[in-house]
Amino acid sequence: MHTPYHLAHRREPWCPCRVAAGKRHGGRRGGLASGGARSRALTADVIEQAAAEIQHVARVGTLEMALSIGEIVFRRIFHGDAELLRLNGPKEVSFTQLADRSDLGISRANLWRAVGIYELSLRHPQLRESKHLGVTHVRAVLGLPARDQDRLLARAERERLGAAAIETAAACARKGHGGRPRKLEVVRALDALYRVTKMPVDAFSDQRAVKKIAAEEIDVYIAMLEDLDERLGVLRALLREAANRT
């Protein structure tokens, strides 16, 4: 039976206070920040060893897999340094080299999420013993302030919430902390139209290309454009009305 990395390579106990103190050095509370200038070059052998260990535990699955992979990256790529993790985030050179490997068997996004899940487990060691919380629960609260992470994870464990419920609660928490609101449907439509206007003018006036369109399709396209003209006329009138009110 495979012994998880965090058990086979246990060092001195990690102090949650020490990790939490890393929040003072930049980045959002409870999340992982990117950017920063501090970096440490690693040898190819260390990256090779990290890749081999990740490939080994990638078959385990679930939350334990994410924790094991996150611990490997945290200890080997970021030297167990929460400050370096917060300063450089996924832009750390050695992390990029590791994530770009085609033989890793895990995407860059999932690799970074695993680091976030492991960092969160340093403040919430009970995650490893939880019989209800899974990787989806934990992933949903990444990036939230620490107090919201604490509240939502405790509620999910206490009330045995499903993944969908915790994702919904996390989305509400993000909106309450200045998260980006969902775009209005009309704005999304206008954005799509704007992208059309950026197409080359020749795309709309190429006579030779138009002559190659099948006859049975021409009537369909004409009807579509007429319908679009009507919708654009309504939208134009609404926008002008709104402009006059301001």
Coordinates of N, CA and C in Angstrom, one line a residue, residues 2-5 53-66 68-69:
H2 N 0.5 2.2 -0.8 CA 1.3 3.4 -0.9 C 1.1 4.3 0.3
T3 N 2.2 4.8 0.9 CA 2.1 5.7 2.0 C 2.1 7.1 1.5
P4 N 1.1 7.9 1.8 CA 1.0 9.3 1.2 C 2.3 10.0 1.6
Y5 N 2.6 11.0 0.7 CA 3.9 11.7 0.8 C 3.9 12.4 2.2
E53 N 7.2 12.0 -8.3 CA 6.3 11.8 -7.1 C 4.9 12.1 -7.4
I54 N 4.6 13.2 -8.2 CA 3.3 13.6 -8.6 C 2.6 12.5 -9.4
Q55 N 3.4 11.9 -10.4 CA 2.9 10.9 -11.2 C 2.5 9.6 -10.4
H56 N 3.2 9.4 -9.3 CA 3.0 8.3 -8.5 C 1.7 8.4 -7.7
V57 N 1.5 9.6 -7.1 CA 0.3 9.8 -6.3 C -1.0 10.2 -7.1
A58 N -0.8 10.5 -8.4 CA -1.9 10.9 -9.3 C -2.9 9.8 -9.4
R59 N -2.5 8.6 -9.1 CA -3.4 7.5 -9.3 C -4.3 7.3 -8.1
V60 N -4.0 7.9 -7.0 CA -4.7 7.7 -5.7 C -6.1 8.3 -5.8
G61 N -6.3 9.5 -6.3 CA -7.6 10.2 -6.5 C -8.1 10.9 -5.3
T62 N -9.2 11.7 -5.5 CA -9.9 12.4 -4.5 C -9.1 13.4 -3.7
L63 N -9.6 13.8 -2.5 CA -8.9 14.9 -1.8 C -7.5 14.5 -1.3
E64 N -7.3 13.2 -1.0 CA -6.0 12.8 -0.6 C -4.9 13.0 -1.7
M65 N -5.4 12.8 -2.9 CA -4.5 13.0 -4.0 C -4.1 14.5 -4.2
A66 N -5.1 15.4 -4.1 CA -4.8 16.8 -4.2 C -3.9 17.3 -3.0
S68 N -1.7 15.4 -1.4 CA -0.4 14.9 -1.6 C 0.4 15.6 -2.7
I69 N -0.3 15.9 -3.8 CA 0.3 16.7 -4.9 C 0.7 18.1 -4.4

